[in-house]
Coordinates of C-alpha atoms in Angstrom, one line a residue:
Chain S
M303 CA 8.0 -29.2 4.0
R304 CA 6.8 -27.8 0.7
N305 CA 8.9 -29.6 -1.8
I306 CA 7.5 -27.9 -4.9
H307 CA 9.4 -24.7 -3.9
T308 CA 12.8 -26.4 -4.0
Q309 CA 12.5 -27.3 -7.6
S310 CA 10.3 -24.5 -8.9
P311 CA 11.2 -23.4 -12.4
L312 CA 10.5 -19.7 -11.6
P313 CA 10.1 -17.2 -14.5
E314 CA 13.1 -15.1 -15.2
M315 CA 12.8 -11.4 -14.1
P316 CA 14.0 -8.7 -16.5
G317 CA 16.6 -6.5 -14.8
V318 CA 15.1 -3.3 -16.1
S319 CA 11.8 -3.9 -14.2
A320 CA 13.3 -3.2 -10.7
A321 CA 15.2 -0.1 -11.9
A322 CA 12.1 1.3 -13.5
A323 CA 10.2 0.8 -10.3
K324 CA 12.9 2.7 -8.4
R325 CA 12.8 5.6 -10.8
A326 CA 9.0 5.7 -10.6
M327 CA 9.2 5.6 -6.8
A328 CA 11.8 8.4 -6.7
V329 CA 9.4 10.7 -8.8
E330 CA 6.5 9.8 -6.5
L331 CA 8.5 10.6 -3.4
S332 CA 9.6 14.1 -4.5
M333 CA 9.1 16.8 -1.9
P334 CA 8.3 19.8 -4.3
S335 CA 5.1 18.2 -5.5
R336 CA 4.0 17.6 -1.9
V337 CA 4.8 21.2 -1.0
R338 CA 2.8 22.5 -4.0
Y339 CA -0.3 20.5 -3.0
T340 CA 0.1 21.5 0.7
L341 CA 0.3 25.2 -0.4
L342 CA -2.8 24.7 -2.6
L343 CA -4.7 23.2 0.3
L344 CA -3.7 25.9 2.7
V345 CA -4.5 28.8 0.3
S346 CA -7.8 27.3 -0.6
V347 CA -8.8 26.7 3.0
C348 CA -7.8 30.2 4.1
A349 CA -9.4 31.9 1.1
T350 CA -12.6 29.9 1.6
A351 CA -12.7 30.7 5.3
L352 CA -12.2 34.4 4.7
I353 CA -14.8 34.7 2.0
G354 CA -17.2 32.5 4.0
A355 CA -16.7 34.7 7.1
L356 CA -17.3 37.9 5.0
L357 CA -20.4 36.3 3.5
L358 CA -21.8 35.5 6.9
T359 CA -21.0 38.8 8.6
E360 CA -21.2 41.6 6.1
T361 CA -24.7 43.0 5.9
G362 CA -26.2 45.0 3.1
L363 CA -24.3 43.3 0.3
P364 CA -26.0 43.4 -3.2
L365 CA -27.5 40.1 -4.2
R366 CA -25.2 39.7 -7.1
T367 CA -22.2 40.2 -4.8
R368 CA -23.5 37.6 -2.4
G369 CA -24.1 35.2 -5.4
A370 CA -20.5 35.7 -6.6
M371 CA -19.2 35.0 -3.1
V372 CA -21.2 31.8 -2.8
I373 CA -19.7 30.6 -6.1
M374 CA -16.2 31.5 -4.8
V375 CA -16.8 29.6 -1.6
A376 CA -17.9 26.6 -3.7
M377 CA -14.8 26.8 -5.8
G378 CA -12.6 27.1 -2.7
L379 CA -14.2 24.0 -1.2
S380 CA -13.6 22.1 -4.5
W381 CA -9.9 23.0 -4.5
T382 CA -9.7 22.1 -0.8
T383 CA -11.2 18.7 -1.5
F384 CA -9.0 18.1 -4.5
A385 CA -5.8 19.0 -2.7
A386 CA -6.7 16.9 0.4
W387 CA -7.5 13.9 -1.8
V388 CA -4.1 14.2 -3.6
L389 CA -2.3 14.4 -0.3
L390 CA -4.2 11.4 1.1
R391 CA -4.2 9.1 -1.9
R392 CA -1.6 10.2 -4.5
R393 CA 1.2 12.3 -3.1
V394 CA 0.9 10.7 0.3
L395 CA 2.5 12.4 3.3
L396 CA 5.0 10.1 5.1
A397 CA 6.1 11.1 8.6
R398 CA 8.7 13.6 7.7
H399 CA 6.5 15.2 5.0
S400 CA 3.7 15.5 7.6
V401 CA 5.9 17.5 9.9
V402 CA 6.8 20.0 7.1
A403 CA 3.1 20.2 6.0
A404 CA 1.9 20.8 9.6
R405 CA 4.5 23.6 10.1
M406 CA 3.3 25.2 6.9
A407 CA -0.2 25.0 8.2
V408 CA 0.7 26.6 11.5
A409 CA 2.5 29.5 9.7
F410 CA -0.4 30.1 7.2
T411 CA -3.2 30.0 9.8
S412 CA -1.1 32.3 12.1
V413 CA -0.8 34.8 9.3
F414 CA -4.6 34.5 8.6
T415 CA -5.5 35.0 12.3
V416 CA -3.2 38.0 12.8
G417 CA -4.4 39.5 9.6
A418 CA -8.0 39.1 10.7
W419 CA -7.2 40.7 14.1
I420 CA -5.5 43.7 12.4
T421 CA -8.5 44.4 10.2
G422 CA -10.6 44.4 13.4
V423 CA -8.2 46.8 15.1
A424 CA -8.3 49.1 12.0
R425 CA -12.1 48.8 11.9
V426 CA -11.9 47.8 8.2
V427 CA -14.6 45.1 8.6
E428 CA -17.7 44.9 10.7
R429 CA -17.9 41.8 13.0
W430 CA -14.2 41.1 12.4
Y431 CA -14.2 38.8 15.4
V432 CA -15.9 36.1 13.4
A433 CA -12.9 35.9 11.1
V434 CA -10.5 35.9 14.1
A435 CA -12.5 33.1 15.6
V436 CA -12.3 31.1 12.4
G437 CA -8.6 31.8 12.3
F438 CA -8.2 30.5 15.9
V439 CA -10.1 27.3 15.0
M440 CA -7.8 26.7 12.0
L441 CA -4.7 27.5 14.0
S442 CA -5.8 25.0 16.7
V443 CA -6.3 22.3 14.1
A444 CA -2.9 23.1 12.6
I445 CA -1.2 22.9 16.0
A446 CA -2.9 19.6 16.8
L447 CA -1.7 18.2 13.4
L448 CA 1.8 19.4 14.2
V449 CA 1.8 17.7 17.6
R450 CA 0.4 14.5 16.1
A451 CA 3.0 14.6 13.3
H452 CA 5.8 15.0 15.9
R453 CA 4.5 12.2 18.0
R454 CA 4.3 9.9 15.0
I455 CA 7.8 10.6 13.9
Q456 CA 9.1 10.1 17.5
A457 CA 7.3 6.7 17.8
L458 CA 8.6 5.5 14.5
T459 CA 12.2 6.7 15.3
R460 CA 12.0 4.8 18.6
R461 CA 10.8 1.7 16.9
R462 CA 13.5 2.0 14.2
A463 CA 16.2 2.2 16.9
A464 CA 14.8 -0.8 18.8
L465 CA 14.7 -2.9 15.6
E466 CA 18.2 -1.9 14.7
R467 CA 19.4 -3.0 18.2
E468 CA 17.5 -6.3 17.9
L469 CA 19.0 -7.0 14.5
G470 CA 22.4 -6.0 15.7
S471 CA 22.2 -8.4 18.6
L472 CA 21.1 -11.2 16.2
G473 CA 24.1 -10.4 14.0
E474 CA 26.5 -10.7 16.9
A475 CA 24.9 -14.0 18.2
Chain R
M1012 CA 15.6 -21.8 -3.8
V1013 CA 15.6 -23.5 -0.4
A1014 CA 12.9 -23.5 2.3
L1015 CA 13.6 -21.0 5.1
T1016 CA 14.5 -22.0 8.6
E1017 CA 12.5 -20.5 11.6
A1018 CA 15.5 -18.4 12.6
E1019 CA 15.9 -17.0 9.0
R1020 CA 12.2 -16.4 8.9
A1021 CA 12.3 -14.5 12.2
R1022 CA 15.3 -12.4 11.1
G1023 CA 13.6 -11.7 7.8
A1024 CA 10.5 -10.5 9.6
L1025 CA 12.6 -8.0 11.7
V1026 CA 14.4 -6.8 8.5
D1027 CA 11.0 -6.3 6.9
E1028 CA 9.6 -4.4 9.8
L1029 CA 12.6 -2.1 9.9
L1030 CA 12.3 -1.4 6.2
A1031 CA 8.6 -0.6 6.6
V1032 CA 9.3 1.7 9.6
R1033 CA 12.0 3.6 7.6
C1034 CA 9.6 3.9 4.6
Q1035 CA 6.9 5.3 6.9
L1036 CA 9.4 7.8 8.2
G1037 CA 10.0 9.0 4.6
D1038 CA 13.4 7.6 4.0
G1039 CA 13.8 7.4 0.2
A1040 CA 16.7 4.9 0.4
A1041 CA 14.4 2.5 2.3
F1042 CA 12.1 2.3 -0.6
D1043 CA 15.0 1.4 -2.9
E1044 CA 15.9 -1.4 -0.4
L1045 CA 12.3 -2.5 -0.2
I1046 CA 12.3 -2.9 -4.0
D1047 CA 15.6 -4.7 -4.0
R1048 CA 14.3 -7.2 -1.4
W1049 CA 10.8 -7.8 -2.6
H1050 CA 10.7 -7.1 -6.4
Q1051 CA 11.8 -10.6 -7.4
P1052 CA 9.4 -12.5 -5.1
L1053 CA 6.5 -10.3 -6.3
W1054 CA 7.7 -10.7 -9.9
H1055 CA 7.5 -14.5 -9.6
Y1056 CA 4.1 -14.3 -8.0
V1057 CA 2.7 -11.9 -10.6
R1058 CA 4.3 -13.6 -13.6
R1059 CA 2.3 -16.8 -12.9
F1060 CA -1.0 -14.9 -13.4
V1061 CA -0.2 -12.8 -16.5
D1062 CA 0.7 -13.9 -20.0
S1063 CA 3.9 -11.9 -20.7
D1064 CA 6.9 -10.3 -19.1
D1065 CA 5.7 -6.8 -20.3
T1066 CA 2.4 -7.3 -18.6
A1067 CA 4.1 -8.5 -15.4
A1068 CA 6.4 -5.4 -15.5
D1069 CA 3.4 -3.1 -15.8
A1070 CA 1.7 -4.9 -13.0
L1071 CA 4.8 -4.5 -10.8
Q1072 CA 4.9 -0.8 -11.5
D1073 CA 1.3 -0.5 -10.4
I1074 CA 1.9 -2.6 -7.3
W1075 CA 4.9 -0.4 -6.2
L1076 CA 2.9 2.8 -6.6
R1077 CA 0.1 1.2 -4.6
V1078 CA 2.6 0.2 -1.9
L1079 CA 4.0 3.8 -1.7
R1080 CA 0.5 5.3 -1.5
A1081 CA -0.7 2.9 1.1
M1082 CA 2.5 3.0 3.2
P1083 CA 1.2 5.6 5.7
R1084 CA -1.8 3.4 6.4
L1085 CA 0.2 0.3 7.1
R1086 CA -0.7 -0.3 10.8
E1087 CA 1.4 -3.4 11.5
P1088 CA 4.8 -3.0 9.8
A1089 CA 5.7 -6.5 11.2
K1090 CA 3.3 -8.0 8.7
L1091 CA 4.9 -6.3 5.7
R1092 CA 5.2 -9.6 3.7
A1093 CA 1.5 -10.5 3.9
W1094 CA 0.6 -6.8 3.2
L1095 CA 2.8 -6.7 0.1
F1096 CA 1.3 -9.9 -1.4
G1097 CA -2.2 -8.6 -0.5
I1098 CA -1.6 -5.4 -2.5
A1099 CA -0.1 -7.5 -5.4
R1100 CA -3.2 -9.7 -5.3
R1101 CA -5.6 -6.7 -5.4
S1102 CA -3.7 -5.2 -8.3
L1103 CA -3.9 -8.5 -10.2
I1104 CA -7.6 -8.9 -9.5
D1105 CA -8.3 -5.3 -10.7
R1106 CA -6.4 -6.1 -13.9
L1107 CA -8.4 -9.3 -14.4
R1108 CA -11.6 -7.5 -13.7
Q1109 CA -10.7 -4.9 -16.3
R1110 CA -9.9 -7.6 -18.7
Y1111 CA -12.9 -9.8 -18.3
A1112 CA -15.2 -7.0 -16.9
E1113 CA -16.8 -9.4 -14.4
P1114 CA -16.0 -10.1 -10.7
L1115 CA -14.0 -13.2 -9.8
P1116 CA -15.7 -16.0 -7.9
V1117 CA -14.7 -15.8 -4.2
S1118 CA -16.4 -18.5 -2.1
G1119 CA -15.7 -21.8 -0.6
D1120 CA -16.9 -24.2 2.0
E1121 CA -14.8 -25.2 5.0
Y1122 CA -12.9 -28.4 4.7
D1123 CA -10.0 -29.7 6.7
I1124 CA -6.9 -30.1 4.8
A1125 CA -4.0 -32.5 5.2
G1126 CA -0.5 -31.1 5.5
P1127 CA 1.5 -30.6 2.3
E1128 CA 2.6 -33.9 0.9
D1129 CA 6.0 -34.8 -0.4
T1130 CA 6.3 -34.8 -4.1
E1131 CA 8.6 -36.9 -6.1
D1132 CA 11.9 -35.2 -6.9
H1133 CA 11.7 -35.8 -10.6
A1134 CA 12.4 -33.1 -13.1
E1135 CA 10.0 -34.2 -15.7
E1136 CA 7.1 -34.6 -13.3
L1137 CA 7.9 -31.2 -11.8
S1138 CA 7.8 -29.7 -15.3
V1139 CA 4.4 -31.2 -15.9
M1140 CA 3.3 -30.1 -12.5
H1141 CA 4.2 -26.5 -13.2
E1142 CA 2.5 -26.7 -16.6
E1143 CA -0.7 -27.9 -15.0
L1144 CA -0.4 -25.2 -12.3
E1145 CA -0.4 -22.6 -15.1
R1146 CA -3.6 -24.1 -16.5
M1147 CA -5.5 -23.9 -13.2
P1148 CA -8.2 -21.3 -12.5
F1149 CA -7.0 -18.1 -10.8
V1150 CA -8.3 -18.7 -7.3
E1151 CA -6.9 -22.3 -7.0
R1152 CA -3.6 -21.4 -8.7
E1153 CA -3.2 -18.4 -6.3
A1154 CA -3.7 -20.6 -3.3
L1155 CA -1.1 -23.1 -4.4
V1156 CA 1.4 -20.4 -5.4
L1157 CA 1.1 -18.5 -2.1
F1158 CA 1.3 -21.7 0.1
Y1159 CA 3.9 -23.8 -1.8
L1160 CA 6.0 -21.3 -3.8
K1161 CA 5.9 -18.2 -1.6
E1162 CA 5.7 -20.2 1.6
L1163 CA 3.1 -18.0 3.3
T1164 CA 1.5 -19.5 6.4
L1165 CA -2.2 -20.2 6.4
A1166 CA -2.7 -17.1 8.7
E1167 CA -0.7 -14.9 6.3
M1168 CA -2.7 -16.3 3.4
A1169 CA -5.9 -15.4 5.2
E1170 CA -4.6 -11.8 5.4
V1171 CA -3.4 -11.6 1.8
L1172 CA -6.7 -13.1 0.5
A1173 CA -8.8 -11.1 3.0
T1174 CA -10.8 -14.3 3.7
P1175 CA -11.4 -16.4 6.9
L1176 CA -8.8 -19.1 7.7
G1177 CA -11.4 -21.8 7.0
T1178 CA -12.0 -20.5 3.5
V1179 CA -8.2 -20.5 2.9
K1180 CA -8.0 -24.1 4.0
S1181 CA -10.9 -25.1 1.8
R1182 CA -9.5 -23.3 -1.2
L1183 CA -6.2 -25.0 -0.7
F1184 CA -7.8 -28.3 -0.3
R1185 CA -9.8 -27.8 -3.5
A1186 CA -6.7 -26.6 -5.3
R1187 CA -4.7 -29.6 -4.3
Q1188 CA -7.5 -32.0 -5.3
L1189 CA -7.8 -30.2 -8.7
L1190 CA -4.0 -30.3 -9.3
R1191 CA -3.9 -34.0 -8.3
R1192 CA -6.7 -34.8 -10.8
Q1193 CA -5.0 -32.9 -13.5
L1194 CA -1.7 -34.7 -12.8
E1195 CA -3.4 -38.1 -12.7
D1196 CA -5.0 -37.4 -16.1
K1197 CA -1.4 -36.7 -17.4
G1198 CA -0.2 -40.0 -15.8
V1199 CA 1.9 -38.2 -13.2
G1200 CA 1.9 -39.2 -9.5
R1201 CA 0.3 -42.6 -9.8

């Protein structure tokens, strides 16, 4: 037995402290900010992939144009890293948010892949198949993320139901 | 406050796990319930290591933000209690490091410790005991607060402190010796 506990003169807690924590948590949990960073991540990934594909496949571009494209790829990678960091460390994605983000990723990468294929059919760009291949890779990753997000939410939902049953049976006992 | 029975502890662990699972799902109401359930114990823990209510309130805000941001990475929701105190501890250590701009000593040899001893149920002596607790160094005070006031098990303490079980035992042993010496100097517990 730990007797100190029973007589502990614990410090008083101000009531405002918990309310302030709840308000801060509500702001942190808001969906719009997550959607914004997910959009930023998807746009920067798709733009970087597109410019990178053009840089690798288009021949005969002037040196200055190639230099500008390298800078744009670097900027795109920076934005991608920033958005990914925010979503992993600041506006974290909980299970339900992950499903929404993965659906957005599937939609974006589908549009990118179809767009790349259309430019190929219209013969707008040489070696268009590189962009289509990049699109398929991104789409595959997005689908894998969506499947993983669905599995995660199903596992958590099952565990929640089991715990509720267990607690319910304890309550009846 | 009264020491928890095994049944209450087991039920509490289930309630904690359910809350953690709901939080991981993204249930906003679950975070409110988590704060309702754990804000006060965390407050009492934090308040013993900072010098004012305002500082404790700031620390708690930081702790809850860390909890939210780390929630997707909580692998064992059943160990929510130890996980929460672990986050609170890291937040406090970061604050102390910022304040003193030097790392805290974290070491200790392995000693065996005896079980917690009964203390005399005497208001004045307890008051002196808590004053002496406040005067103790961070590491020793933390060990006593977690073990005696927060009633964490030695295994849970090892998780919270991120140290081997042997080190936890030795730290607790050292803390009890130190507190006992301080109390004897004050003429308590002779």
